[in-house]
XYZ file of C-alpha atoms in Angstrom:
498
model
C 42.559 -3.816 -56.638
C 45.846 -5.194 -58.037
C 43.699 -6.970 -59.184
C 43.362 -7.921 -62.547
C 39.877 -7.280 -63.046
C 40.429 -7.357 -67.106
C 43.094 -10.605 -66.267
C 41.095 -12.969 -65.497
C 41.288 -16.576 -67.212
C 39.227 -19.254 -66.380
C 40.954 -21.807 -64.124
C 41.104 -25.477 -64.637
C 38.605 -28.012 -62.971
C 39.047 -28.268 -59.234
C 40.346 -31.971 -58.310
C 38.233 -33.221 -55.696
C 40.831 -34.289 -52.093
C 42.314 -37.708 -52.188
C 39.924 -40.056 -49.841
C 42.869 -41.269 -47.204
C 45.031 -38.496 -47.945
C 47.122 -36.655 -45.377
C 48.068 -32.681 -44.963
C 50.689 -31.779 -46.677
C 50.926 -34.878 -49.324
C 51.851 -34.064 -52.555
C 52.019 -36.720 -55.405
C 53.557 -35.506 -58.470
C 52.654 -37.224 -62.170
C 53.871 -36.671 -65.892
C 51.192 -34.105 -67.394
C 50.881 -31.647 -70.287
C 50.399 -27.923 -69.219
C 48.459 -25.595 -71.951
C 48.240 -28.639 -73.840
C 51.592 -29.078 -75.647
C 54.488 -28.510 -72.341
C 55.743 -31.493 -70.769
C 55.327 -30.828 -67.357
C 54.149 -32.622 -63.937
C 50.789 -32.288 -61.817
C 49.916 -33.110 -58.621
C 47.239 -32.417 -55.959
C 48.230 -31.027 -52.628
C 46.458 -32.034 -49.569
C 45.796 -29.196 -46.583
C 43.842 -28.227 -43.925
C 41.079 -25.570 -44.529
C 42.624 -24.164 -41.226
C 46.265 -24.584 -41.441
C 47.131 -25.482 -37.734
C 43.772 -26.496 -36.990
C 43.280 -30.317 -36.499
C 39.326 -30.066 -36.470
C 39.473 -28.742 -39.926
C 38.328 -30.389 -42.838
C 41.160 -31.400 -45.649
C 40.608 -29.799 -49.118
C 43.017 -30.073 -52.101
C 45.456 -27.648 -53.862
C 46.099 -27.993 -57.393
C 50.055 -27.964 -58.540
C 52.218 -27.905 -61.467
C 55.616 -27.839 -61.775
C 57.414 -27.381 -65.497
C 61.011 -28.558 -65.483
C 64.201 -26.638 -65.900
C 65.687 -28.018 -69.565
C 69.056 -27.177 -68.789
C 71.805 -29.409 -66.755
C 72.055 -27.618 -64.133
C 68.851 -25.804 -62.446
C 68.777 -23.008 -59.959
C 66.688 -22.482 -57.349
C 63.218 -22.546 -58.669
C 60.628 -19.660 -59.550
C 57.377 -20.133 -57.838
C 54.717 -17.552 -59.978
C 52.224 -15.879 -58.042
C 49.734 -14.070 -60.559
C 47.206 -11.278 -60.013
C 43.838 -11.182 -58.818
C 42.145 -11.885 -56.582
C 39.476 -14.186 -58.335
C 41.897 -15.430 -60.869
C 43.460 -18.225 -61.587
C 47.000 -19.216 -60.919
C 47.715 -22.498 -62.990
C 47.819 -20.670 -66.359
C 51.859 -19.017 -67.002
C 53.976 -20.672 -69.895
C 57.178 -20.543 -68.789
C 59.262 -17.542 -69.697
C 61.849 -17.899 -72.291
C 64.172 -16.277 -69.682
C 63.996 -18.894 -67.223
C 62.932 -22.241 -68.940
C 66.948 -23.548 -69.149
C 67.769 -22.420 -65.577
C 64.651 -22.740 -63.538
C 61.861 -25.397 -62.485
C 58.590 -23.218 -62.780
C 56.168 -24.005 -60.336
C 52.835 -22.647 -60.059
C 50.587 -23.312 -56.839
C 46.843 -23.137 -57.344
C 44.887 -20.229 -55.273
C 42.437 -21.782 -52.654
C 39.277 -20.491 -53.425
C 39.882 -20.554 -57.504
C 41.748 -23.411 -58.497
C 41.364 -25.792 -55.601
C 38.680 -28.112 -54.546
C 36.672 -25.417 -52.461
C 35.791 -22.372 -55.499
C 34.378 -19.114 -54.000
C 31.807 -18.587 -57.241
C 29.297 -16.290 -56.411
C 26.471 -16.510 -58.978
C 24.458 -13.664 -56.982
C 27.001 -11.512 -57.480
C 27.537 -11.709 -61.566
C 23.558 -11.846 -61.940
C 23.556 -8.522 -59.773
C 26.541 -6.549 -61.887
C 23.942 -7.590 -64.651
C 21.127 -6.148 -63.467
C 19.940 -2.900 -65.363
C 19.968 0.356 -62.882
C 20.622 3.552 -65.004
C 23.899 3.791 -63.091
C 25.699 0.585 -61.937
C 27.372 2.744 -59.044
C 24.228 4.401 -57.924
C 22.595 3.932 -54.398
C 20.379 1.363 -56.114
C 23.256 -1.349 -57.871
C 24.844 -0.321 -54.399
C 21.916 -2.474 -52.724
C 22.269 -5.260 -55.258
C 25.366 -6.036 -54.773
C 25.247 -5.878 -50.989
C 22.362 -8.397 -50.476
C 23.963 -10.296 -53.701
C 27.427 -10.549 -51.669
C 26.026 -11.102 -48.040
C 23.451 -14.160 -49.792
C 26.928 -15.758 -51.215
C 28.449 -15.943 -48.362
C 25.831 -17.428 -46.163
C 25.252 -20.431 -49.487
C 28.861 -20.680 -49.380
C 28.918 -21.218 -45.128
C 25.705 -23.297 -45.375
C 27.706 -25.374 -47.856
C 30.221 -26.299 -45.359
C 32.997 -23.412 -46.335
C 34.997 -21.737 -43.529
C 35.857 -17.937 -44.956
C 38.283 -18.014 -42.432
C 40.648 -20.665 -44.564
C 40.743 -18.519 -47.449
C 43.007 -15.283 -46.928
C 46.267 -14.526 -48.232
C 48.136 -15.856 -45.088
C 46.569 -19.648 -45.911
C 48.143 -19.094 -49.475
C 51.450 -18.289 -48.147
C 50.778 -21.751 -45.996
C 49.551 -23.549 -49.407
C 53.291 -22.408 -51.014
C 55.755 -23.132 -48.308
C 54.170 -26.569 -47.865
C 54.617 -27.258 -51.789
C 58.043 -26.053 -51.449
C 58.782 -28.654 -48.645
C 57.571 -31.278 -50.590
C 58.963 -31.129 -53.733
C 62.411 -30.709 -51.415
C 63.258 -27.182 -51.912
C 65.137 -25.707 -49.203
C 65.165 -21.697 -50.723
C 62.811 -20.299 -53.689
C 62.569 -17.443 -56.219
C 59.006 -15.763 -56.248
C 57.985 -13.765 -59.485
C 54.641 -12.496 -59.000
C 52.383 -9.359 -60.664
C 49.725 -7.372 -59.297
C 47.622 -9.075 -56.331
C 50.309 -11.737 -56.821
C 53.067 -9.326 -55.192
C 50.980 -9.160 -51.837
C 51.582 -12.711 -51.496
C 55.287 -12.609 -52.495
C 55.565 -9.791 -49.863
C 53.054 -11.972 -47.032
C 55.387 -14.786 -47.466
C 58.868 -12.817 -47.783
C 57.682 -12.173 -44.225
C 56.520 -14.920 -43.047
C 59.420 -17.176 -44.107
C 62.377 -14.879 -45.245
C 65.287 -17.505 -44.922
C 63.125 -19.610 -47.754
C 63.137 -16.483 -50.565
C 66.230 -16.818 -53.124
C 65.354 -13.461 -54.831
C 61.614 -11.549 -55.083
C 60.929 -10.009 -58.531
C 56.920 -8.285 -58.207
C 55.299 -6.654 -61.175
C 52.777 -4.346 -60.260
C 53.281 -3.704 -57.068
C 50.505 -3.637 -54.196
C 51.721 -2.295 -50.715
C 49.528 -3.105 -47.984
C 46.693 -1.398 -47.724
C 46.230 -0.462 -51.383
C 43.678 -3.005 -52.494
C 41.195 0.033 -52.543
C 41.642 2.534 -54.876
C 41.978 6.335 -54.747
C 40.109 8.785 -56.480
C 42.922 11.695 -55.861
C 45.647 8.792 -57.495
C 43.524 8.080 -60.646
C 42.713 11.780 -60.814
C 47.162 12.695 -60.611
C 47.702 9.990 -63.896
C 45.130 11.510 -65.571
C 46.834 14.855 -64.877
C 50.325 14.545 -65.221
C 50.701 11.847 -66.963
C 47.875 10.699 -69.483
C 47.042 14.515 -70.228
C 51.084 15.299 -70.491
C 51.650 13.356 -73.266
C 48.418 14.424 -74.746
C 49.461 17.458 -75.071
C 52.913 15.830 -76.694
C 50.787 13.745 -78.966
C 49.945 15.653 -82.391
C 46.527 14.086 -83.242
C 45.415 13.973 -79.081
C 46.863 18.056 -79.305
C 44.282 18.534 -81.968
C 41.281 16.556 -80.394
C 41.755 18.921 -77.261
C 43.912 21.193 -74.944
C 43.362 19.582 -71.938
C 42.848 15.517 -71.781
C 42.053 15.700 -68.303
C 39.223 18.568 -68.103
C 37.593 16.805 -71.340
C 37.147 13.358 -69.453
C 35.811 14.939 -66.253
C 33.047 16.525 -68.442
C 32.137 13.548 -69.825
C 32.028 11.881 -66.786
C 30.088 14.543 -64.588
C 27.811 15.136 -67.925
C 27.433 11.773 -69.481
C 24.184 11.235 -71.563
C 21.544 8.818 -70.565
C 21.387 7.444 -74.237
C 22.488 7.582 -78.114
C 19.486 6.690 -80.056
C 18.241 3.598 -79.567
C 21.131 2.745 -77.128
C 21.085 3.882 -73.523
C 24.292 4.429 -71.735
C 24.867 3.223 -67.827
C 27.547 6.124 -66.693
C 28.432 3.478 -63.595
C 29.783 0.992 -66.502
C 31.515 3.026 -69.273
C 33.023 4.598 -65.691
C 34.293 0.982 -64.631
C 35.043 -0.129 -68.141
C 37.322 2.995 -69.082
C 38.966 2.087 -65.813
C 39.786 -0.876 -66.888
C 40.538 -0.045 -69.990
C 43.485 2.747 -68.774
C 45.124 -0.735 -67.600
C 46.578 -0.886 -71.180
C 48.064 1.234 -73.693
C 46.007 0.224 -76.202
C 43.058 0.140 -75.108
C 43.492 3.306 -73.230
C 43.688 5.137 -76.600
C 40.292 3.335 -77.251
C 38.282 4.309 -74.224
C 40.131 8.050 -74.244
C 38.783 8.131 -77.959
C 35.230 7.584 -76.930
C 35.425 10.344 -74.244
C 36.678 13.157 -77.133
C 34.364 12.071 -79.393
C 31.478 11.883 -76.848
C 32.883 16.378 -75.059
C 32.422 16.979 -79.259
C 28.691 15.677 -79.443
C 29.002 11.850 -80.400
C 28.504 9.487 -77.969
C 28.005 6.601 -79.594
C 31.626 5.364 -78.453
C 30.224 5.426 -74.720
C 27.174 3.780 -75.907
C 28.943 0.695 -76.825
C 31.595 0.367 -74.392
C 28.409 0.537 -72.033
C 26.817 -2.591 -73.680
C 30.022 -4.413 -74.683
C 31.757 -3.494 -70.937
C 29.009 -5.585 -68.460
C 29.366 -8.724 -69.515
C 32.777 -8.546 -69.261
C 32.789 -6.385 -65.585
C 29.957 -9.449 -64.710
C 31.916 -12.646 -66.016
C 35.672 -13.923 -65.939
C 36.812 -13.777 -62.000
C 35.568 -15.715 -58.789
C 34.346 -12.897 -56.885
C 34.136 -15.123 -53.634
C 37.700 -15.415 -53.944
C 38.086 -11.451 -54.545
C 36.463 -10.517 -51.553
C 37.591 -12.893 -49.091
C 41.361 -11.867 -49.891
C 40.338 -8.027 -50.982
C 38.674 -7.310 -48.398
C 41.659 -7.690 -45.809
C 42.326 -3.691 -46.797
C 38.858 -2.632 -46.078
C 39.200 0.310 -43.301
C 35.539 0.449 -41.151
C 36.737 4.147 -40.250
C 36.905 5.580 -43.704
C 33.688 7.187 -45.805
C 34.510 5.255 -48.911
C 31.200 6.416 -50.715
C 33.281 10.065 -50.036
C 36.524 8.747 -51.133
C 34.960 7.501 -54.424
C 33.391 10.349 -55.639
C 35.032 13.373 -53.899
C 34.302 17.144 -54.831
C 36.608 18.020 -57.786
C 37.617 14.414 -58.554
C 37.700 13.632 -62.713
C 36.179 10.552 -62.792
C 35.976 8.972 -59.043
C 37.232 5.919 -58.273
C 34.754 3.886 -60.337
C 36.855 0.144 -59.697
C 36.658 0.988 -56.282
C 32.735 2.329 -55.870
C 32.142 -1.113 -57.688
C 33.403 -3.351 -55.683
C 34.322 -2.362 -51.578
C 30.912 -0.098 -51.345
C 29.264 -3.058 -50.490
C 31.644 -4.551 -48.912
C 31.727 -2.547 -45.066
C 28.288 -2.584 -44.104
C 28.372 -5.174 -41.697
C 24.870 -6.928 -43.798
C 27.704 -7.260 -46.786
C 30.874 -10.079 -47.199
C 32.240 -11.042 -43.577
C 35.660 -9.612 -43.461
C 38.635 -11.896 -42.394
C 41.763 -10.124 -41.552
C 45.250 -11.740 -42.192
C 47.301 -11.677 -38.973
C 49.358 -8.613 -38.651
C 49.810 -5.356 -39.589
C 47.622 -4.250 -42.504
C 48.887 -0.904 -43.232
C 52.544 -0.967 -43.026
C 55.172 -3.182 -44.951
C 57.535 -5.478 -43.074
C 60.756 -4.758 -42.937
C 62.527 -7.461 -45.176
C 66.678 -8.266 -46.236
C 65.403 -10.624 -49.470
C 66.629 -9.375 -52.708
C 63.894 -8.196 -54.139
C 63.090 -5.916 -57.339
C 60.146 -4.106 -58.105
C 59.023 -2.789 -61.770
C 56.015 -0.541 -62.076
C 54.914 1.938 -65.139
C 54.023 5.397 -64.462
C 50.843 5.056 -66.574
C 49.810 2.374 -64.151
C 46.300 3.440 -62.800
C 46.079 -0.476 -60.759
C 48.936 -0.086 -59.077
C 50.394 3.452 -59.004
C 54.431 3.260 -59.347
C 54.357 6.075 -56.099
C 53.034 3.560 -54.094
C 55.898 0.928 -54.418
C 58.485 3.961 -54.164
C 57.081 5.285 -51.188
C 55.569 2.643 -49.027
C 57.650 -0.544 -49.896
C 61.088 0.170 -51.754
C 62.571 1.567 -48.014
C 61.211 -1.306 -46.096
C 64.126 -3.523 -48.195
C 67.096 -3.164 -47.631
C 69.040 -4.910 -50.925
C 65.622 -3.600 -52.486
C 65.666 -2.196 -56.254
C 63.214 -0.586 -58.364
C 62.588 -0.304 -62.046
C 59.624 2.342 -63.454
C 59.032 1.894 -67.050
C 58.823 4.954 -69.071
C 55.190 5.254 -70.449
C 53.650 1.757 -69.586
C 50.318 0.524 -68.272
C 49.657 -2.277 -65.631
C 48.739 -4.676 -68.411
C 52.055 -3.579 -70.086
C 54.235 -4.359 -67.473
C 54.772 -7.985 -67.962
C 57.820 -9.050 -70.957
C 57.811 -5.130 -71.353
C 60.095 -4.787 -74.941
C 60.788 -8.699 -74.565
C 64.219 -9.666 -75.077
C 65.019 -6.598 -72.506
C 62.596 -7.376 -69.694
C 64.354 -11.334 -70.108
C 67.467 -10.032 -69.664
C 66.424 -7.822 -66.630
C 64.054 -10.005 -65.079
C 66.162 -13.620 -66.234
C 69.443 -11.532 -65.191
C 68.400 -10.316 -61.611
C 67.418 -14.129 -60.543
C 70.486 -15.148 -61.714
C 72.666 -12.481 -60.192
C 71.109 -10.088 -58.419
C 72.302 -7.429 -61.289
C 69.678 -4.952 -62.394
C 70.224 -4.408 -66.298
C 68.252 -2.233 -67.849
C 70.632 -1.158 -70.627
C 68.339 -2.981 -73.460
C 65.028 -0.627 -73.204
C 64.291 1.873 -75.408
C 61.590 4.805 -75.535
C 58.560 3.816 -76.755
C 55.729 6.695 -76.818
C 52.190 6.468 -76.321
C 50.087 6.701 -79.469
C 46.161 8.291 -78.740
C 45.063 7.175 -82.190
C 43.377 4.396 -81.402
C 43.714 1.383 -83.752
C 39.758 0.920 -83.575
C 37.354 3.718 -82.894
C 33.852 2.679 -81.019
C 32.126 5.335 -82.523
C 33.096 4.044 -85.900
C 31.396 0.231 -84.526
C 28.665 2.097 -83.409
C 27.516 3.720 -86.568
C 28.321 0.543 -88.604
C 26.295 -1.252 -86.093
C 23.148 0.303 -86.899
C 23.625 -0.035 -90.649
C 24.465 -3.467 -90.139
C 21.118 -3.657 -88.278
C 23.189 -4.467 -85.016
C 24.471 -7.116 -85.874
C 27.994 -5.448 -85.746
C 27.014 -4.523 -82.597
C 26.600 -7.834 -81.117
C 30.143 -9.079 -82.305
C 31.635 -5.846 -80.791
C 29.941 -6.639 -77.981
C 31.883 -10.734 -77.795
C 34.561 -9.208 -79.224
C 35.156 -6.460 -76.641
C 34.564 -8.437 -73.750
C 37.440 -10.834 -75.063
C 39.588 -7.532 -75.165
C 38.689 -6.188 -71.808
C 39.517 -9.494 -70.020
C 42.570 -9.903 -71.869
């Protein structure tokens, strides 16, 4: 899921609606955002079903960060990933703090008055099974996720008012009344499904479209056979370019699809949960960084030492359990869910390296009709619209969240003044100020102008040496009478949602 799984940051208290208060009101006041930016907040009132008189009001959170400089441009609305994350949390970008208002919209369902949490869910993912994408965490998960959403209907909530389209509602009526009559969108991962939902929905009102990340319709779920191609011929490529990787084996690929298929059940004292070392090396792959980490633990682990997997499986739940409103994840995720698919085939098919753990995690549950009650957004949900707004897309090749193909092949010819930008060797958690001053002057420059400079990048390989090896916190973990272990384990859940 574009999703930022690992992205997550916990969102600010939900204001409660104004008593009095009418749709679409908006009331603006001097504020500080992240504690030290002058900016202004407000609370937008809406309908939980736009259109729908009958339905009950509930409030949107909004902040909007000034433009320093004389004379402002059209202003960049930020649309961040998800689902189940907040949107009320960007700083505004160096690039665009002189020329541009920022304004960021809260997400119903996280940062408005309404919040999808689902309790049942987290206490599930926490629940020891031997394998957290087994038949049996399968069952957990379904009854956790069908028992949230009957609390959350009990409580009054209509599941209905919370898919992308009612977002799209929840931005075009902020940018009416702060008196905008055309606005940039800049939005990453899940983020970019919403730029594209409302490019569609309101394409006279979109300056210029800049999504990082980039999630086509339809590619919410993940695919085995795409995970199993990076691995291939991209991770194990420069492998086999990297001198110290080189050495550790011949074939990157073939060594993590042992591990996976052959993972042990314990390392001493330890046991290991394949279903979570599968989701948190997923996760993991996201970044550079800690790519080399998890990649690490799976060479160490084909040579005979598995401590690594031992604790990235107890430092990895709380993390996979914790940081995101999965109400909020569902009710927009599940839009992509296809009834006619086998998914528990697509997961795990013959041959694959290491399935499609993210995936197997979170939609198994979802299509049994006992699971979350699935809410389409209006229209087509395989194909993209056709759209004229300038827009530019930037993806990595090493991106396992949001493969680059999928932008090139399903999106980029559906624009016509459409542009794309792959960066060489970069992860979906590197995407965002990629090499700084020349992702400003991209990014900054194409809002500006439309022009797509790229001239300031440079080469920057991937090193496999990881900076920190888990084996190595392992072992010093059980001298330190696992103590060690236990600060790994805060410390690496930090990491992993970061």
């Amino acid at each position: 899921m574009l999703l930022l799984l690992w992205g997550c940051q916990s969102a600010p208290v939900p204001e409660r609606t104004a008593i009095g208060a009418a749709p679409g009101g908006l009331v603006m006041r001097a504020c500080m955002h992240r504690d030290s930016i002058p900016a202004e907040c407000g609370t937008l009132t809406v309908r939980e079903r736009p259109g729908n008189d009958a339905s009950r009001l509930i409030s949107i959170p909004v902040i909007r960060v000034r433009a320093s400089g004389p004379a402002p441009r059209d202003p960049i609305f930020f649309l961040n990933g998800g689902p189940g994350a907040t949107n009320m949390r960007l700083a505004p970008p160096r690039w665009s703090r002189a020329d541009h208002d920022l304004v960021l919209v809260g997400y119903r369902g996280v940062d408005g008055s309404e919040r999808l949490d689902c309790p049942e869910m987290s206490e599930a993912l926490n629940q020891p099974t031997g394998d957290l994408l087994k038949s049996e965490g399968l069952a957990l998960r379904r009854a956790a996720l069908r028992g949230c959403a009957e609390r959350l209907q009990r409580g009054g909530i209509d599941l209905r008012g919370f898919t992308m389209d009612e977002v799209v509602e929840d931005i075009d009526a902020v940018r009416a009344a702060l008196g905008h009559e055309r606005i940039n969108l800049y939005s990453v991962s899940y983020g970019t499904r919403v730029a594209q939902r409302y490019a569609a929905a309101y394409p006279g009102r979109v300056a210029r479209s800049v999504q990082v990340g980039v999630n086509p319709p339809g590619r919410f779920v993940f695919e085995a056979g795409q995970l199993d191609t990076i691995l291939t011929q991209e991770f194990s490529r420069l492998c086999a370019l990297d001198a110290w990787c080189h050495a550790q084996t011949p074939d990157l690929a073939a060594t993590i699809q042992r591990v996976a298929h052959n993972m042990p059940t314990r390392w001493g004292p330890f046991s290991i949960d394949r279903g979570v070392v599968l989701v948190a090396a997923f996760g993991m792959l996201y970044d550079r960084g800690t790519a080399a980490m998890a990649l690490d633990a799976f060479l160490d682990a084909d040579h005979g030492d598995a401590s690594g997997l031992a604790v990235l499986s107890r430092l990895a739940r709380s993390s996979i359990s914790s940081g995101q409103v999965f109400g909020d994840l569902f009710a927009k995720g599940s839009t992509d869910h296809d009834a006619s698919r086998d998914y528990a085939a697509a997961f795990d098919p013959p041959g694959t390296i290491m399935g499609a753990p993210a995936a197997a995690l979170l939609w198994g549950p979802v299509g049994d009709a006992a699971g979350w009650p699935i809410h389409r957004v209006a229209g087509p949900a395989r194909d993209a619209a056709p759209s004229s707004v300038e827009t530019l897309l930037i993806g990595g090749n090493l991106d396992v969240s949001t493969p680059v193909v999928n932008a090139t092949r399903e999106l980029l010819p559906r624009l016509s003044r459409g542009h794309q930008v792959i960066f060489r060797d970069a992860g979906h958690a590197n995407l965002m100020e990629f090499q700084g001053a020349a992702y400003g002057a991209l990014v900054g420059g194409f809002f500006a102008t439309g022009a797509v400079d790229t001239t300031g990048f440079r080469y920057e390989p991937m090193t496999f040496r990881p900076k920190l090896k888990l084996s190595r916190v392992a072992k010093l973990s059980m001298l330190g009478g696992g103590l060690l272990l236990g600060g790994a384990v805060y410390g690496g859940a930090r990491l992993l949602r970061r």
